[in-house]
Tab-separated table of C-alpha atoms in Angstrom:
chain	number	residue	atom	x	y	z
U	1	MET	CA	0.000	0.000	0.000
U	2	THR	CA	2.859	2.367	0.927
U	3	VAL	CA	4.721	1.623	-2.329
U	4	GLN	CA	1.591	2.239	-4.399
U	5	LEU	CA	1.044	5.519	-2.580
U	6	ALA	CA	4.620	6.621	-3.226
U	7	TRP	CA	4.285	5.850	-6.936
U	8	ALA	CA	0.997	7.711	-7.074
U	9	VAL	CA	2.579	10.759	-5.448
U	10	GLN	CA	5.547	10.598	-7.830
U	11	GLU	CA	3.298	10.327	-10.900
U	12	GLU	CA	1.191	13.222	-9.671
U	13	LEU	CA	4.347	15.285	-9.058
U	14	GLU	CA	5.671	14.464	-12.519
U	15	THR	CA	2.383	15.491	-14.111
U	16	LEU	CA	2.343	18.722	-12.115
U	17	LEU	CA	5.941	19.646	-13.000
U	18	ASP	CA	5.443	18.739	-16.649
U	19	GLY	CA	2.251	20.695	-16.901
U	20	SER	CA	3.694	23.785	-15.226
U	21	GLY	CA	6.779	23.767	-17.455
U	22	HIS	CA	9.285	23.078	-14.681
U	23	LEU	CA	11.185	20.545	-16.761
U	24	ARG	CA	14.491	21.369	-15.088
U	25	THR	CA	13.162	20.272	-11.708
U	26	LEU	CA	11.615	17.197	-13.304
U	27	ALA	CA	14.979	16.256	-14.850
U	28	PHE	CA	16.664	16.460	-11.449
U	29	LEU	CA	13.867	14.328	-9.982
U	30	TYR	CA	14.354	11.634	-12.630
U	31	ALA	CA	18.123	11.668	-12.102
U	32	SER	CA	17.747	11.275	-8.339
U	33	LYS	CA	15.510	8.249	-8.894
U	34	GLY	CA	18.049	6.626	-11.232
U	35	MET	CA	15.842	7.199	-14.267
U	36	SER	CA	18.751	8.423	-16.371
U	37	SER	CA	17.127	7.940	-19.761
U	38	LYS	CA	14.158	10.173	-18.891
U	39	ALA	CA	16.413	12.789	-17.297
U	40	LEU	CA	18.660	12.910	-20.361
U	41	ALA	CA	15.674	13.216	-22.677
U	42	ILE	CA	14.524	16.303	-20.771
U	43	TRP	CA	17.990	17.897	-20.753
U	44	ARG	CA	18.146	17.309	-24.502
U	45	ILE	CA	14.771	18.996	-25.025
U	46	LEU	CA	15.811	21.948	-22.886
U	47	ALA	CA	19.107	22.367	-24.724
U	48	ARG	CA	17.437	22.382	-28.133
U	49	ASN	CA	14.379	24.453	-27.226
U	50	TYR	CA	15.735	26.816	-24.628
U	51	SER	CA	14.592	29.966	-26.419
U	52	SER	CA	10.986	28.735	-26.499
U	53	GLY	CA	10.544	29.297	-22.776
U	54	LEU	CA	10.517	25.667	-21.666
U	55	TRP	CA	13.238	26.432	-19.125
U	56	LYS	CA	11.940	28.024	-15.935
U	57	ASP	CA	14.882	29.557	-14.118
U	58	PRO	CA	13.889	32.978	-12.725
U	59	ALA	CA	17.283	33.477	-11.092
U	60	ALA	CA	19.034	33.063	-14.406
U	61	GLU	CA	16.441	35.191	-16.200
U	62	ASN	CA	16.925	38.089	-13.789
U	63	GLY	CA	20.722	37.739	-13.792
U	64	LEU	CA	21.273	37.909	-17.549
U	65	ASP	CA	20.097	40.847	-19.626
U	66	ASP	CA	21.596	39.608	-22.895
U	67	GLY	CA	19.138	37.206	-24.532
U	68	ASN	CA	21.772	35.344	-26.520
U	69	ALA	CA	23.979	34.928	-23.452
U	70	TYR	CA	20.941	33.713	-21.521
U	71	ILE	CA	20.184	31.054	-24.152
U	72	SER	CA	23.840	30.015	-24.412
U	73	SER	CA	24.139	29.723	-20.651
U	74	GLY	CA	20.988	27.615	-20.469
U	75	ARG	CA	22.238	25.211	-23.107
U	76	GLU	CA	25.565	24.913	-21.289
U	77	ILE	CA	23.753	24.050	-18.064
U	78	ALA	CA	21.654	21.391	-19.809
U	79	ALA	CA	24.715	19.844	-21.459
U	80	THR	CA	26.662	19.960	-18.193
U	81	GLU	CA	23.944	18.177	-16.218
U	82	ALA	CA	23.540	15.566	-18.948
U	83	SER	CA	27.289	14.964	-19.088
U	84	LYS	CA	27.364	14.348	-15.332
U	85	ILE	CA	24.885	11.516	-15.796
U	86	LEU	CA	26.724	10.049	-18.784
U	87	GLU	CA	30.130	10.150	-17.106
U	88	ASP	CA	28.889	7.560	-14.608
U	89	SER	CA	26.989	5.453	-17.120
U	90	SER	CA	28.286	2.248	-18.708
U	91	ASP	CA	25.270	2.086	-21.031
U	92	GLN	CA	27.132	2.534	-24.311
U	93	ASP	CA	24.022	2.987	-26.449
U	94	MET	CA	22.688	5.720	-24.180
U	95	VAL	CA	26.057	7.509	-24.048
U	96	LEU	CA	26.502	7.521	-27.813
U	97	GLN	CA	22.854	8.497	-28.345
U	98	HIS	CA	23.343	11.770	-26.458
U	99	LEU	CA	26.933	12.433	-27.499
U	100	GLY	CA	25.984	14.423	-30.591
U	101	TRP	CA	23.876	17.167	-29.023
U	102	ILE	CA	26.275	17.580	-26.104
U	103	ALA	CA	29.146	17.994	-28.582
U	104	ASP	CA	27.121	20.641	-30.437
U	105	VAL	CA	26.853	22.630	-27.215
U	106	ASN	CA	30.319	22.056	-25.743
U	107	GLN	CA	33.052	19.807	-27.155
U	108	VAL	CA	34.958	19.748	-23.871
U	109	LEU	CA	31.942	18.187	-22.150
U	110	ALA	CA	31.688	15.590	-24.920
U	111	VAL	CA	35.338	14.629	-24.453
U	112	ARG	CA	34.804	14.415	-20.709
U	113	VAL	CA	31.939	11.983	-21.260
U	114	LEU	CA	33.970	9.756	-23.593
U	115	THR	CA	37.094	9.681	-21.447
U	116	SER	CA	35.414	9.343	-18.059
U	117	GLU	CA	36.940	6.699	-15.827
U	118	LYS	CA	34.040	6.801	-13.371
U	119	ARG	CA	32.077	4.162	-15.273
U	120	THR	CA	32.569	0.509	-14.353
U	121	LYS	CA	32.945	-0.614	-17.979
U	122	GLN	CA	34.705	1.462	-20.599
U	123	LEU	CA	33.149	2.155	-23.983
U	124	SER	CA	34.213	0.320	-27.127
U	125	PRO	CA	36.797	2.522	-28.900
U	126	ASP	CA	35.661	1.348	-32.340
U	127	GLU	CA	32.030	2.239	-31.612
U	128	VAL	CA	32.987	5.588	-30.112
U	129	ILE	CA	35.086	6.529	-33.149
U	130	LYS	CA	32.172	5.613	-35.449
U	131	ALA	CA	29.796	7.756	-33.397
U	132	ILE	CA	31.935	10.913	-33.372
U	133	ASP	CA	30.835	13.493	-35.934
U	134	PRO	CA	33.562	13.672	-38.638
U	135	LYS	CA	33.326	17.458	-38.443
U	136	LYS	CA	34.206	17.362	-34.737
U	137	VAL	CA	37.891	16.666	-35.415
U	138	ASP	CA	39.078	17.967	-32.047
U	139	ILE	CA	36.893	15.470	-30.199
U	140	LEU	CA	38.268	12.586	-32.255
U	141	GLN	CA	41.861	13.704	-31.709
U	142	ARG	CA	41.391	14.230	-27.976
U	143	TYR	CA	39.751	10.815	-27.604
U	144	LEU	CA	42.538	9.090	-29.554
U	145	GLN	CA	45.132	10.951	-27.497
U	146	TRP	CA	43.450	9.672	-24.331
U	147	LEU	CA	43.424	6.099	-25.667
U	148	ILE	CA	47.121	6.228	-26.555
U	149	GLU	CA	48.592	8.278	-23.717
U	150	ASP	CA	46.290	7.562	-20.777
U	151	GLN	CA	45.056	4.060	-21.622
U	152	ASP	CA	48.401	2.915	-23.131
U	153	SER	CA	46.721	1.548	-26.244
U	154	ASP	CA	49.179	-0.191	-28.570
U	155	ASP	CA	46.650	-0.659	-31.370
U	156	THR	CA	48.425	0.423	-34.559
U	157	ARG	CA	45.079	1.466	-36.093
U	158	PHE	CA	44.522	4.104	-33.431
U	159	HIS	CA	48.110	5.350	-33.629
U	160	THR	CA	47.889	5.687	-37.415
U	161	LEU	CA	44.430	7.280	-37.291
U	162	TYR	CA	45.659	9.817	-34.722
U	163	ALA	CA	48.754	10.679	-36.776
U	164	VAL	CA	46.737	11.041	-39.993
U	165	SER	CA	44.101	13.189	-38.289
U	166	LEU	CA	46.738	15.489	-36.795
U	167	ALA	CA	48.476	15.724	-40.165
U	168	LYS	CA	45.256	16.713	-41.959
U	169	THR	CA	44.536	19.408	-39.395
U	170	ALA	CA	48.128	20.658	-39.556
U	171	ILE	CA	47.942	20.982	-43.351
U	172	GLU	CA	44.633	22.848	-43.166
U	173	THR	CA	45.956	25.189	-40.485
U	174	PHE	CA	49.187	25.829	-42.382
U	175	GLU	CA	47.316	26.653	-45.583
U	176	LYS	CA	44.998	29.041	-43.747
U	177	GLU	CA	47.898	30.791	-42.083
U	178	HIS	CA	49.801	31.253	-45.336
U	179	SER	CA	47.011	32.058	-47.768
U	180	SER	CA	47.014	35.633	-49.000
U	181	LYS	CA	43.310	35.966	-48.323
U	182	SER	CA	43.781	34.923	-44.730
U	183	LEU	CA	46.720	37.308	-44.309
U	184	ASP	CA	44.737	40.234	-45.716
U	185	SER	CA	41.706	39.499	-43.558
U	186	ARG	CA	43.848	39.186	-40.430
U	187	ARG	CA	45.511	42.513	-41.152
U	188	LEU	CA	42.135	44.188	-41.547
U	189	GLN	CA	40.521	42.516	-38.570
U	190	GLY	CA	43.563	42.422	-36.293
U	191	VAL	CA	43.379	38.655	-35.950
U	192	ASN	CA	46.505	36.751	-34.849
U	193	ASP	CA	47.627	33.411	-36.277
U	194	THR	CA	46.751	31.766	-32.999
U	195	ASP	CA	43.138	32.886	-33.435
U	196	ILE	CA	42.570	30.829	-36.597
U	197	ARG	CA	41.431	27.824	-34.562
U	198	ARG	CA	40.371	29.696	-31.437
U	199	ASP	CA	37.551	27.191	-30.897
U	200	SER	CA	40.017	24.325	-30.494
U	201	ILE	CA	39.879	22.385	-27.239
U	202	PHE	CA	43.675	22.015	-27.308
U	203	LEU	CA	46.079	24.496	-25.747
U	204	SER	CA	49.134	23.548	-27.813
U	205	PRO	CA	49.375	24.149	-31.599
U	206	VAL	CA	48.504	21.202	-33.804
U	207	ARG	CA	51.935	21.053	-35.475
U	208	GLU	CA	53.615	20.804	-32.092
U	209	ARG	CA	51.344	17.906	-31.137
U	210	LEU	CA	51.952	16.239	-34.502
U	211	GLN	CA	55.734	16.533	-34.281
U	212	ILE	CA	55.846	15.204	-30.717
U	213	PHE	CA	53.661	12.225	-31.603
U	214	LEU	CA	55.562	11.373	-34.793
U	215	GLN	CA	58.799	11.314	-32.810
U	216	SER	CA	57.511	9.430	-29.763
U	217	SER	CA	55.377	6.667	-31.305
U	218	ASP	CA	56.666	3.675	-33.249
U	219	LEU	CA	53.238	2.133	-33.811
U	220	TYR	CA	51.810	4.271	-36.626
U	221	ASP	CA	52.345	3.699	-40.351
U	222	PRO	CA	54.884	6.361	-41.430
U	223	GLU	CA	54.315	5.704	-45.125
U	224	GLU	CA	50.588	6.434	-44.828
U	225	VAL	CA	51.258	9.720	-43.051
U	226	LEU	CA	54.010	10.590	-45.533
U	227	ASP	CA	51.688	10.008	-48.486
U	228	LEU	CA	49.312	12.535	-46.951
U	229	ILE	CA	51.832	15.336	-46.325
U	230	GLU	CA	54.128	14.681	-49.306
U	231	GLY	CA	52.891	17.696	-51.255
U	232	SER	CA	52.692	20.033	-48.261
U	233	GLU	CA	55.170	22.398	-46.648
U	234	LEU	CA	55.420	20.381	-43.420
U	235	TRP	CA	59.145	19.832	-43.879
U	236	LEU	CA	60.078	19.042	-40.288
U	237	GLU	CA	57.347	16.418	-40.138
U	238	LYS	CA	58.661	14.917	-43.384
U	239	ALA	CA	62.161	14.770	-41.899
U	240	ILE	CA	60.832	12.878	-38.877
U	241	LEU	CA	59.014	10.382	-41.100
U	242	TYR	CA	61.964	9.866	-43.454
U	243	ARG	CA	64.099	9.266	-40.387
U	244	LYS	CA	61.664	6.567	-39.255
U	245	LEU	CA	62.037	4.980	-42.688
U	246	GLY	CA	65.842	5.193	-42.604
U	247	GLN	CA	66.095	7.642	-45.528
U	248	GLU	CA	69.228	9.427	-44.253
U	249	THR	CA	69.945	11.449	-47.406
U	250	LEU	CA	66.425	12.877	-47.575
U	251	VAL	CA	66.535	13.796	-43.889
U	252	LEU	CA	69.830	15.657	-44.350
U	253	GLN	CA	68.539	17.446	-47.443
U	254	ILE	CA	65.447	18.653	-45.609
U	255	LEU	CA	67.334	19.771	-42.503
U	256	ALA	CA	70.132	21.461	-44.452
U	257	LEU	CA	68.342	22.915	-47.479
U	258	LYS	CA	64.644	23.285	-46.675
U	259	LEU	CA	64.875	24.171	-42.987
U	260	GLU	CA	68.459	25.513	-43.147
U	261	ASP	CA	69.025	24.146	-39.649
U	262	SER	CA	72.748	23.364	-39.608
U	263	GLU	CA	72.742	22.422	-35.942
U	264	ALA	CA	69.967	19.848	-36.413
U	265	ALA	CA	71.689	18.438	-39.510
U	266	GLU	CA	74.988	18.008	-37.656
U	267	GLN	CA	73.187	16.459	-34.692
U	268	TYR	CA	71.556	13.949	-37.024
U	269	CYS	CA	74.986	13.071	-38.460
U	270	ALA	CA	76.214	12.484	-34.906
U	271	GLU	CA	73.276	10.142	-34.286
U	272	ILE	CA	74.104	8.214	-37.464
U	273	GLY	CA	77.614	7.829	-36.047
U	274	ARG	CA	79.544	7.414	-39.291
U	275	PRO	CA	82.132	9.861	-40.705
U	276	ASP	CA	80.630	9.475	-44.178
U	277	ALA	CA	77.449	11.139	-42.887
U	278	TYR	CA	79.388	14.379	-42.358
U	279	MET	CA	80.901	14.045	-45.830
U	280	GLN	CA	77.418	13.569	-47.245
U	281	LEU	CA	76.251	16.728	-45.472
U	282	LEU	CA	79.288	18.603	-46.809
U	283	ASP	CA	78.367	17.494	-50.343
U	284	ILE	CA	74.837	18.815	-49.811
U	285	TYR	CA	76.144	22.208	-48.661
U	286	LEU	CA	78.583	22.569	-51.557
U	287	ASP	CA	76.260	21.214	-54.251
U	288	PRO	CA	72.659	21.888	-53.170
U	289	GLN	CA	71.220	21.266	-56.682
U	290	ASP	CA	68.122	22.929	-58.203
U	291	GLY	CA	70.087	26.073	-59.030
U	292	LYS	CA	70.651	26.977	-55.397
U	293	GLU	CA	73.868	28.738	-54.428
U	294	PRO	CA	76.456	26.745	-52.441
U	295	MET	CA	76.155	27.217	-48.672
U	296	PHE	CA	79.796	28.039	-47.952
U	297	LYS	CA	79.229	29.363	-44.422
U	298	ALA	CA	77.375	26.212	-43.402
U	299	ALA	CA	80.154	24.103	-44.950
U	300	VAL	CA	82.836	26.004	-43.011
U	301	ARG	CA	80.813	25.592	-39.812
U	302	LEU	CA	80.649	21.841	-40.443
U	303	LEU	CA	84.406	21.622	-41.042
U	304	HIS	CA	85.077	23.731	-37.967
U	305	ASN	CA	82.912	21.553	-35.706
U	306	HIS	CA	83.651	18.090	-37.098
U	307	GLY	CA	86.602	18.432	-39.471
U	308	GLU	CA	88.912	16.441	-37.193
U	309	SER	CA	86.937	13.275	-37.877
U	310	LEU	CA	87.092	13.725	-41.672
U	311	ASP	CA	89.757	12.735	-44.171
U	312	PRO	CA	91.503	15.971	-45.278
U	313	LEU	CA	92.258	14.637	-48.754
U	314	GLN	CA	88.645	13.624	-49.256
U	315	VAL	CA	87.545	17.053	-48.041
U	316	LEU	CA	89.907	18.805	-50.471
U	317	ASN	CA	88.545	16.742	-53.346
U	318	THR	CA	85.013	17.663	-52.312
U	319	LEU	CA	85.557	21.416	-51.937
U	320	SER	CA	84.185	23.513	-54.756
U	321	PRO	CA	86.677	25.492	-56.905
U	322	ASP	CA	84.436	28.513	-56.354
U	323	MET	CA	84.799	28.378	-52.581
U	324	PRO	CA	86.839	31.345	-51.271
U	325	LEU	CA	90.001	29.922	-49.709
U	326	GLN	CA	90.045	32.534	-46.964
U	327	LEU	CA	86.807	31.033	-45.615
U	328	ALA	CA	88.184	27.530	-45.220
U	329	SER	CA	91.983	27.847	-45.141
U	330	GLU	CA	92.261	28.138	-41.368
U	331	THR	CA	89.815	25.284	-40.815
U	332	ILE	CA	91.540	22.998	-43.333
U	333	LEU	CA	94.943	23.776	-41.807
U	334	ARG	CA	93.579	22.853	-38.390
U	335	MET	CA	92.236	19.608	-39.871
U	336	PHE	CA	95.699	18.661	-41.163
U	337	ARG	CA	97.283	19.482	-37.817
U	338	ALA	CA	94.663	17.469	-35.969
U	339	ARG	CA	95.128	14.584	-38.395
U	340	LEU	CA	98.893	14.605	-37.824
U	341	HIS	CA	98.368	14.870	-34.070
U	342	HIS	CA	95.979	11.904	-34.095
U	343	HIS	CA	98.444	9.910	-36.195
U	344	ARG	CA	101.260	10.568	-33.733
U	345	GLN	CA	99.012	9.777	-30.797
U	346	GLY	CA	98.162	6.493	-32.470
U	347	GLN	CA	101.841	5.656	-32.939
U	348	ILE	CA	102.574	6.443	-29.289
U	349	GLY	CA	99.643	4.330	-28.150
U	350	HIS	CA	100.711	1.463	-30.401
U	351	ASN	CA	104.293	1.526	-29.068
U	352	LEU	CA	103.121	1.702	-25.456
U	353	SER	CA	100.796	-1.226	-26.034
U	354	ARG	CA	103.629	-3.191	-27.595
U	355	ALA	CA	105.890	-2.434	-24.611
U	356	VAL	CA	103.210	-3.565	-22.179
U	357	ASP	CA	102.787	-6.796	-24.140
U	358	ILE	CA	106.541	-7.485	-24.076
U	359	ASP	CA	106.704	-6.832	-20.318
U	360	ALA	CA	103.778	-9.163	-19.729
U	361	ARG	CA	105.355	-11.908	-21.828
U	362	LEU	CA	108.648	-11.503	-19.951
U	363	ALA	CA	106.953	-11.690	-16.554
U	364	ARG	CA	105.091	-14.808	-17.630
U	365	LEU	CA	108.314	-16.397	-18.882
U	366	GLU	CA	110.107	-15.615	-15.628
U	367	GLU	CA	107.273	-17.110	-13.601
U	368	ARG	CA	107.258	-20.302	-15.660
U	369	SER	CA	111.053	-20.718	-15.492
U	370	ARG	CA	111.620	-20.170	-11.773
U	371	HIS	CA	113.058	-23.141	-9.852
U	372	VAL	CA	111.706	-24.928	-6.774
U	373	GLN	CA	114.044	-26.869	-4.476
U	374	ILE	CA	112.658	-30.066	-2.914
U	375	ASN	CA	114.611	-32.128	-0.338
U	376	ASP	CA	113.944	-35.215	1.796
U	377	GLU	CA	112.134	-33.113	4.389
U	378	SER	CA	109.727	-31.423	1.928
U	379	LEU	CA	106.080	-32.259	2.616
U	380	CYS	CA	102.902	-32.030	0.558
U	381	ASP	CA	100.950	-29.000	1.800
U	382	SER	CA	97.711	-30.986	1.394
U	383	CYS	CA	98.256	-34.586	2.646
U	384	HIS	CA	101.570	-33.813	4.412
U	385	ALA	CA	103.258	-36.876	2.856
U	386	ARG	CA	106.944	-36.641	2.066
U	387	LEU	CA	107.501	-35.657	-1.524
U	388	GLY	CA	110.860	-37.357	-2.010
U	389	THR	CA	111.103	-38.278	-5.650
U	390	LYS	CA	107.336	-38.024	-6.264
U	391	LEU	CA	105.842	-35.810	-8.930
U	392	PHE	CA	104.602	-32.549	-7.474
U	393	ALA	CA	102.916	-29.319	-8.532
U	394	MET	CA	103.182	-25.727	-7.314
U	395	TYR	CA	100.318	-23.220	-7.331
U	396	PRO	CA	100.736	-19.468	-8.003
U	397	ASP	CA	100.542	-18.801	-4.233
U	398	ASP	CA	103.699	-20.969	-3.784
U	399	THR	CA	101.915	-23.926	-2.148
U	400	VAL	CA	103.390	-27.311	-3.161
U	401	VAL	CA	101.362	-30.543	-3.378
U	402	CYS	CA	102.003	-34.072	-4.558
U	403	TYR	CA	100.623	-35.017	-7.935
U	404	LYS	CA	97.874	-37.136	-6.347
U	405	CYS	CA	96.578	-34.150	-4.378
U	406	PHE	CA	96.976	-31.959	-7.450
U	407	ARG	CA	94.671	-34.284	-9.388
U	408	ARG	CA	92.163	-34.127	-6.564
U	409	GLN	CA	92.368	-30.351	-6.024
U	410	GLY	CA	92.458	-29.361	-9.667
U	411	GLU	CA	94.632	-26.698	-11.248
U	412	SER	CA	92.432	-23.735	-10.300
U	413	THR	CA	92.089	-24.143	-6.520
U	414	SER	CA	95.049	-24.448	-4.165
U	415	VAL	CA	95.266	-26.058	-0.723
U	416	THR	CA	94.377	-22.724	0.865
U	417	GLY	CA	91.010	-22.820	-0.906
U	418	ARG	CA	91.797	-19.895	-3.186
U	419	ASN	CA	90.236	-20.145	-6.643
U	420	PHE	CA	92.615	-18.449	-9.052
U	421	LYS	CA	89.959	-18.115	-11.767
U	422	GLU	CA	87.730	-16.060	-9.490
U	423	ASP	CA	90.387	-14.473	-7.254
U	424	VAL	CA	93.267	-13.640	-9.550
U	425	LEU	CA	96.693	-13.464	-7.946
U	426	VAL	CA	99.002	-10.652	-9.049
U	427	LYS	CA	102.574	-10.557	-7.823
U	428	PRO	CA	104.584	-7.310	-7.734
U	429	GLY	CA	107.079	-8.700	-10.238
U	430	TRP	CA	104.310	-9.182	-12.792
U	431	LEU	CA	103.314	-5.501	-12.851
U	432	VAL	CA	104.446	-3.504	-15.863
U	433	SER	CA	106.776	-0.756	-14.732
U	434	ARG	CA	106.531	1.450	-17.830
């Protein structure tokens, strides 16, 4: 009887609130009773029909004079309350059903719903990606970023999709920033480059996010991304991708000629770790192709920083006849001096090594040829039997044993228990004095 009465009161209250237009209060009532679907339906109605007067909020009406701001604020409130319900829900169908209208109001709230960790069962990434509006690129990118960085997803599909999506956005942004129409409009309107995508939910520029991801992930398909940006001006991104593919020459050409970043080019040569990489970079500077003038200053910088590791004769053969000698003469002279110095150092090191080897051989010979005197009173240090005319052996620590004990002990461990393989014995006479 009590339960029936409670339901009757609730139904009467719902009818009263619905009839009087207090849908906001009714939505809160449904939410408190766990009737999420009904609550969400009301918040959706309020968000879409706010200007029609369905929302009864006198406090908000009196506090906002601007009609547009009033409507916008009301929609934000509806989306916020709906997102709170969806963040806790594991009902995938219900979440994806209401994702669209929440995203239309506020993309940050939509991302919060998709990436919520309050729910007991996470949503299917494949279904979520299908449900995201293709025009809402920021939501897709933020969700993929969450999957990869926060959920440690190693699915190559998601890594490639994220890289491709970032690349597309980067190309679009770059073209907008560098189009003459965009430049003229920004001059007239006083709009900065950073305002082009002012509605983005990201704080960092898209190219920065793209470059960081391309460098940090090894799970995306670099060829697919490269096919997309091949005809664009995203040269640093191309260098990163060519590096992933092991195309050293193309990386050096981009760093040296397109970006004119000598420091980055030299650093890449250092990472390659071969002297021929520096020679290859020198060739690029001196013969840049496509009618471009030789980059003599960059070439001199390279010789100045890394000339000591290069072959002077090979460098001389590579230098262009048009290169002013005064630019490189001092550097080349220093290369020859360094080469001669290294050669002499090598000779000294070789002779010292040879001397050490001779000393070691001599010490070993002396140790092997030293004599041991045995008399009638000499005893085996292990079994204490008289040695007499028996065969015997002597360990490096000068202990003497009969051959029988030697067979039992082995050649590595003496009577004292010392293992000469693990605890090497070094006598003063064995040390090299040079």
